[in-house]
Amino acid sequence: MHIHPDARSVVRALAPDEPVILNRPHAAARAARFFVETFPGRSLYAVKANPSPDLLRVLWDSGITHYDVASIAEVRLVRGVLPEAVLCFMHPVKAAGAIREAYFEHGVRTFSLDTSEELEKIVAATRGADGTRAPDLQLCVRLRVSSDYSELSLASKFGCDLTEAPGLLQESRQYADWLGVCFHVGSQAMTPFAYVQALERTRAAIAEASVVIDMIDVGGGFPSVYPGMQPPPLEDYFAIIHRQFEALPIAYNAELWCEPGRALCAEYSSLIVRVEKRRGDELYINDGAYGALFDAAHIGWKFPVRALEDDLIKPLQDFAFYGPTCDDADYMAGPFALPSDIQAGDYIEIGMLGAYGAAMKTDFNGFGSSPAVLVEDEPMASLYDGSLRREVRDNVVSLR
Ligand SMILES: *Cc1c(COP(=O)(O)O)cnc(C)c1O
């Protein structure tokens, strides 16, 4: 595939009528290497954040060997792209047929659960033709933990609470060759303390159950950088998680896992859109709520923007966006700061859309198509280029 230097050269070369996804494999590779080298345990990739086969190969080549999959379609996809990858089926509510296919056809051994019913389902679906029980199940009991420190809650849907957890751990231990505890603190956790409260809960559940625990999975939730959301360095998260993990009453050789989605792929993609119409401070663009900007529309997520025209000279002004479909809900309030002389026909780059951006696109109303190209420049923001750590260091220097 042809590689372009940056978004401006893509606009010059293609003058695209449709939105264009810009992928930066070097940014995803850098994020993956950072987790592989710095997280004090194993890092899985949560595939739902962006299931693109190209991205999966970049992560694999950068040392990510384990993948958190949530549906049988994701199991088949990752198995097809990465035949040697270890797949972990971490959705606590699965169809029996999906469990059976994952176990017998795709070599999946790790399954999560948050009820006795799901445990029975997993045990039944993995029995051999002669009725023998699967001897090699790796089970993870999903705990419900607080999402109070995250921008996007995952606290109400999945996970057993502290009254149920000890019993479920004891019950699962009887069927598991290897038993873990997992949780998810919510996406974009803005402070490492999110993991402290979750690991306190984990400690209480394990102490009460008094069973041998082989693995602790602290889930996803590791943040990326967006306008108005500048997280502390990931090293701070890793240090606190490691300290809490070391103090848990678990097997001496217990493993520590994490399963980031956003933090591994947010920097991978940005998007070029074109302004099709301007109405005051509202810009009608050709992607939106049913495309890669789902989160911008539905939960008011802020993404960085920049105009890609050389002839825009006026100071920045705040704009809202309308997407291309005929639905009033196809609206992104922003605000997005762009030159005040922007007009129909001008192109904009919207950054940090590698996670939960490209993955959310639909074909609603005929507006789904977006070619993808590779670019070489830096993402609009990065957790991994040293800039955050440099700021911290600069502060220290200036204090002296
Ligand atoms: C979505 C999800 C993740 C990834 O979450 P991020 O906030 O993107 O890091 C990890 N684990 C599970 C079980 C998930 O559902």
XYZ file of C-alpha atoms and ligand atoms in Angstrom:
415
model
C 0.000 0.000 0.000
C 1.194 3.506 -0.824
C 2.379 5.401 2.259
C 1.620 9.118 2.529
C 3.608 11.538 4.696
C 0.517 13.013 6.399
C -3.144 14.041 6.072
C -2.411 17.105 3.907
C -0.627 15.016 1.306
C -3.557 12.574 1.253
C -5.938 15.465 0.531
C -3.630 16.794 -2.192
C -3.221 13.366 -3.797
C -6.804 12.091 -3.562
C -9.166 15.070 -2.966
C -11.425 12.386 -1.468
C -15.237 12.560 -1.756
C -15.606 10.052 1.091
C -14.073 10.121 4.577
C -10.609 8.524 4.664
C -9.195 6.599 7.616
C -5.490 7.302 8.198
C -3.636 4.462 9.910
C -0.311 4.804 11.741
C 1.142 1.323 12.313
C 4.236 2.860 13.946
C 2.050 4.412 16.684
C 0.269 1.125 17.488
C 3.599 -0.746 17.466
C 5.081 1.792 19.901
C 2.101 1.436 22.262
C 2.321 -2.368 22.138
C 6.078 -2.379 22.807
C 5.521 -0.036 25.740
C 3.009 -2.414 27.351
C 5.099 -5.507 26.577
C 8.243 -3.934 28.059
C 6.769 -1.919 30.943
C 3.627 -3.584 32.313
C 4.731 -5.911 35.153
C 2.885 -8.918 33.688
C 1.161 -10.014 30.485
C -0.719 -7.583 28.235
C -3.673 -8.870 26.202
C -5.298 -6.790 23.464
C -9.085 -6.261 23.829
C -10.117 -6.798 20.221
C -13.427 -4.931 20.352
C -11.625 -1.563 20.504
C -10.497 -2.075 16.890
C -10.672 -5.486 15.156
C -8.808 -4.444 12.000
C -6.684 -7.381 10.728
C -3.836 -4.986 9.820
C -3.769 -3.703 13.396
C -3.887 -7.249 14.811
C -0.788 -8.112 12.773
C 1.037 -4.973 13.959
C 0.300 -5.845 17.601
C 1.371 -9.469 17.115
C 4.635 -8.356 15.460
C 5.223 -6.038 18.443
C 4.934 -8.829 21.006
C 1.216 -9.047 21.918
C 0.509 -12.807 21.950
C -2.813 -12.977 23.872
C -6.145 -11.527 22.700
C -9.319 -10.766 24.649
C -12.239 -11.725 22.408
C -15.914 -11.295 23.270
C -17.889 -12.989 20.482
C -17.514 -16.056 18.302
C -17.035 -13.726 15.308
C -14.024 -12.155 17.066
C -12.697 -15.639 17.895
C -12.902 -16.674 14.207
C -11.430 -13.375 13.029
C -8.369 -13.416 15.286
C -7.784 -17.139 14.757
C -7.874 -16.535 10.984
C -5.420 -13.621 11.112
C -3.110 -14.935 13.880
C -3.103 -18.760 13.899
C -0.754 -18.965 16.902
C -2.382 -16.331 19.121
C -3.783 -17.299 22.530
C -7.461 -16.348 22.626
C -9.312 -15.603 25.865
C -13.106 -15.470 25.720
C -13.736 -12.707 28.259
C -17.438 -11.953 27.766
C -19.237 -13.275 30.874
C -22.463 -14.079 28.953
C -21.881 -16.438 26.026
C -23.963 -18.731 23.822
C -23.315 -22.440 24.467
C -22.590 -22.951 20.758
C -20.001 -20.165 20.834
C -18.222 -21.771 23.810
C -18.250 -25.181 22.118
C -16.861 -23.871 18.813
C -14.244 -21.731 20.595
C -13.038 -24.679 22.702
C -13.111 -27.497 20.145
C -12.328 -25.665 16.888
C -10.197 -22.687 17.900
C -8.261 -23.937 20.929
C -9.743 -21.423 23.390
C -9.188 -22.493 27.018
C -9.757 -19.263 28.954
C -13.336 -18.182 29.648
C -14.773 -15.569 32.003
C -18.011 -15.877 33.974
C -19.967 -14.049 36.645
C -22.698 -16.567 37.605
C -23.075 -20.273 38.455
C -25.318 -20.635 35.397
C -22.508 -19.477 33.111
C -20.080 -21.839 34.877
C -22.449 -24.775 34.257
C -22.848 -23.676 30.631
C -19.062 -23.594 30.093
C -18.560 -26.971 31.776
C -21.389 -28.570 29.752
C -20.357 -27.054 26.393
C -16.751 -28.242 26.750
C -17.539 -31.885 27.674
C -16.082 -34.462 25.287
C -18.247 -36.726 23.092
C -17.936 -39.436 25.783
C -19.166 -37.018 28.455
C -15.786 -36.438 30.124
C -15.143 -33.061 31.634
C -12.614 -30.729 29.994
C -9.416 -31.101 32.062
C -7.796 -27.864 30.929
C -10.295 -25.059 31.571
C -8.849 -21.718 32.621
C -11.685 -19.819 34.276
C -11.825 -16.159 35.293
C -14.453 -14.927 37.719
C -15.478 -11.379 36.816
C -15.920 -9.093 39.815
C -18.059 -5.977 39.744
C -15.981 -2.939 40.702
C -16.589 0.793 40.808
C -16.346 2.898 37.630
C -16.165 6.119 39.655
C -12.717 7.025 38.360
C -13.423 6.418 34.665
C -14.945 8.544 31.929
C -17.055 5.647 30.648
C -18.757 3.307 33.115
C -18.681 -0.479 32.792
C -19.953 -1.078 36.321
C -23.612 -1.992 35.929
C -23.721 -4.729 33.322
C -21.234 -7.435 34.284
C -19.534 -8.817 37.371
C -20.606 -10.544 40.557
C -20.636 -8.593 43.803
C -18.737 -9.288 46.993
C -21.500 -11.418 48.520
C -21.543 -13.780 45.515
C -17.858 -13.825 44.589
C -16.468 -16.158 47.310
C -19.034 -18.896 46.546
C -18.524 -18.588 42.803
C -14.728 -18.754 43.194
C -15.045 -21.946 45.284
C -17.445 -23.501 42.781
C -15.270 -22.533 39.781
C -12.141 -23.918 41.475
C -13.637 -27.422 41.243
C -13.794 -27.231 37.443
C -10.792 -25.018 36.705
C -7.302 -26.197 35.960
C -6.277 -22.606 36.538
C -8.414 -19.941 38.203
C -8.303 -16.182 37.825
C -10.122 -13.087 38.986
C -10.855 -10.317 36.472
C -12.598 -6.955 36.507
C -12.903 -3.776 34.449
C -12.670 -0.362 36.115
C -14.413 1.412 33.208
C -12.852 2.933 30.131
C -10.459 5.924 30.226
C -9.644 5.647 33.950
C -8.147 9.039 34.717
C -6.351 8.002 37.931
C -4.425 4.874 38.981
C -6.570 4.838 42.125
C -9.301 3.162 40.023
C -7.199 -0.030 40.168
C -6.469 0.298 43.888
C -10.133 0.125 44.863
C -10.712 -2.779 42.438
C -7.749 -4.746 43.814
C -8.940 -4.095 47.391
C -12.219 -5.741 46.403
C -10.326 -8.594 44.773
C -8.379 -9.107 47.984
C -11.599 -9.257 50.038
C -13.179 -11.809 47.663
C -10.094 -14.068 47.643
C -9.614 -13.904 51.411
C -13.227 -14.885 51.979
C -13.160 -17.715 49.419
C -9.777 -19.071 50.552
C -9.068 -20.888 47.278
C -5.842 -20.907 45.273
C -5.801 -18.105 42.672
C -3.465 -18.448 39.681
C -4.093 -15.178 37.874
C -5.269 -11.610 38.421
C -6.519 -9.726 35.339
C -6.862 -5.978 35.955
C -8.754 -5.529 32.683
C -8.669 -2.486 30.434
C -9.410 1.130 31.232
C -5.897 2.487 30.655
C -6.364 5.999 29.285
C -5.315 7.758 26.124
C -4.925 11.527 25.572
C -7.854 13.647 24.372
C -8.643 17.376 24.598
C -9.316 18.143 28.266
C -8.222 14.630 29.337
C -4.491 14.517 30.097
C -3.865 11.417 32.222
C -0.903 10.750 34.552
C 1.895 8.629 33.005
C 1.020 4.942 32.544
C 4.088 4.028 34.597
C 2.224 5.381 37.648
C -0.662 2.991 36.947
C 1.700 0.051 36.482
C 3.624 0.781 39.699
C 0.481 0.974 41.819
C -1.024 -2.154 40.241
C 2.196 -4.072 40.803
C 2.390 -3.049 44.462
C -1.237 -4.074 45.122
C -0.793 -7.345 43.210
C 2.290 -8.331 45.227
C 0.308 -7.981 48.461
C -2.572 -10.292 47.411
C -3.062 -13.716 49.060
C -2.515 -15.717 45.850
C -0.325 -18.552 44.514
C 3.397 -17.672 44.638
C 3.624 -18.094 40.853
C 0.333 -16.318 40.099
C 0.305 -14.261 36.905
C -0.698 -10.638 36.487
C -2.592 -9.758 33.304
C -4.099 -6.623 31.806
C -6.269 -6.316 28.705
C -6.128 -2.791 27.294
C -8.121 -1.815 24.219
C -8.048 1.961 24.008
C -4.468 2.476 25.217
C -3.085 0.156 22.531
C -4.954 1.549 19.529
C -6.293 5.085 20.115
C -3.241 6.567 18.408
C -3.464 4.150 15.459
C -6.052 6.058 13.395
C -7.338 9.489 12.521
C -9.972 10.470 9.974
C -10.155 12.981 7.119
C -13.629 14.458 6.637
C -14.852 17.150 4.261
C -17.140 20.064 5.083
C -20.131 19.762 2.738
C -22.021 22.801 4.049
C -21.581 25.543 6.628
C -24.498 27.108 8.556
C -23.130 29.713 10.968
C -21.078 27.848 13.537
C -22.319 24.430 12.401
C -20.372 22.357 9.888
C -22.062 19.556 7.926
C -19.340 16.933 7.480
C -19.344 13.542 5.731
C -18.886 11.278 8.796
C -20.790 11.234 12.075
C -22.813 9.449 14.755
C -23.329 6.343 12.604
C -19.728 6.413 11.445
C -16.431 6.761 13.273
C -17.783 9.594 15.469
C -20.243 7.499 17.503
C -18.679 8.517 20.827
C -18.440 12.196 19.820
C -22.198 12.181 19.183
C -23.569 9.869 21.846
C -21.389 10.576 24.877
C -19.934 13.956 23.917
C -16.357 12.604 23.678
C -13.840 15.291 22.646
C -11.476 14.500 19.782
C -8.723 16.818 18.517
C -9.284 18.464 15.114
C -7.217 20.465 12.629
C -8.008 22.108 9.299
C -6.041 20.737 6.361
C -6.142 23.827 4.101
C -3.236 26.233 3.684
C -5.416 29.239 2.821
C -7.332 29.434 6.110
C -5.869 32.392 7.959
C -8.480 33.517 10.506
C -8.246 32.737 14.248
C -9.939 29.642 15.659
C -13.643 29.595 16.468
C -15.812 26.885 18.106
C -17.949 24.763 15.775
C -20.451 21.914 16.167
C -20.686 19.145 13.535
C -23.626 17.522 11.771
C -22.977 14.100 10.235
C -24.159 13.017 6.765
C -27.292 10.961 7.609
C -30.820 12.420 7.679
C -31.158 11.826 11.447
C -31.190 14.879 13.777
C -29.259 12.747 16.298
C -26.349 12.708 13.839
C -24.905 15.721 15.684
C -21.598 16.242 17.492
C -21.743 19.220 19.886
C -17.963 19.422 20.364
C -17.023 22.226 20.527
C -14.390 21.775 17.816
C -11.996 24.720 17.352
C -11.244 25.464 13.675
C -10.287 28.568 11.649
C -13.296 30.891 11.442
C -13.009 31.170 7.639
C -13.513 27.414 7.097
C -16.148 26.648 4.460
C -17.746 23.966 2.291
C -15.144 21.969 0.389
C -12.467 22.259 3.101
C -11.004 19.150 4.721
C -10.531 18.471 8.456
C -8.491 15.813 10.239
C -10.056 14.357 13.395
C -7.478 12.598 15.595
C -7.277 9.751 18.122
C -9.976 7.613 16.476
C -8.142 4.280 16.515
C -10.117 3.015 19.505
C -13.918 2.826 19.334
C -13.872 5.007 16.192
C -13.290 3.078 12.995
C -14.684 0.003 14.834
C -18.111 1.622 15.317
C -18.885 2.521 11.688
C -22.217 1.426 10.177
C -23.647 1.672 6.652
C -26.794 3.484 7.822
C -28.313 5.691 5.156
C -25.620 4.682 2.661
C -22.745 6.483 4.372
C -20.427 3.720 5.555
C -17.648 3.587 3.044
C -14.215 4.905 4.042
C -11.029 3.824 2.332
C -7.998 3.476 4.619
C -4.469 4.672 3.848
C -1.174 4.611 5.736
C 0.516 7.792 6.956
C 3.941 8.321 8.515
C 3.489 11.365 10.740
C 2.884 11.420 14.477
C -0.639 11.030 15.913
C -2.183 14.306 17.145
C -1.334 13.312 20.718
C 0.660 10.479 22.241
C 1.210 8.785 25.557
C 4.311 7.074 24.218
C 6.499 9.722 22.559
C 7.975 10.831 25.873
C 6.105 14.158 25.941
C 4.111 13.383 29.097
C 7.152 12.137 30.955
C 9.159 15.076 29.643
C 6.588 17.463 31.142
C 6.875 15.745 34.493
C 10.662 15.981 34.305
C 10.518 19.657 33.284
C 8.354 20.371 36.317
C 10.925 18.762 38.565
C 13.704 20.791 36.980
C 11.812 24.063 37.326
C 11.132 23.351 41.001
C 14.833 23.293 41.760
C -13.845 -3.310 26.501
C -13.073 -4.228 27.340
C -11.690 -4.050 27.492
C -10.933 -2.872 26.915
O -11.258 -1.707 27.601
P -10.451 -0.327 27.322
O -11.122 0.643 28.213
O -10.622 -0.034 25.882
O -9.040 -0.547 27.690
C -10.994 -4.980 28.253
N -11.624 -6.024 28.835
C -12.957 -6.234 28.711
C -13.578 -7.419 29.366
C -13.728 -5.333 27.969
O -15.041 -5.525 27.863
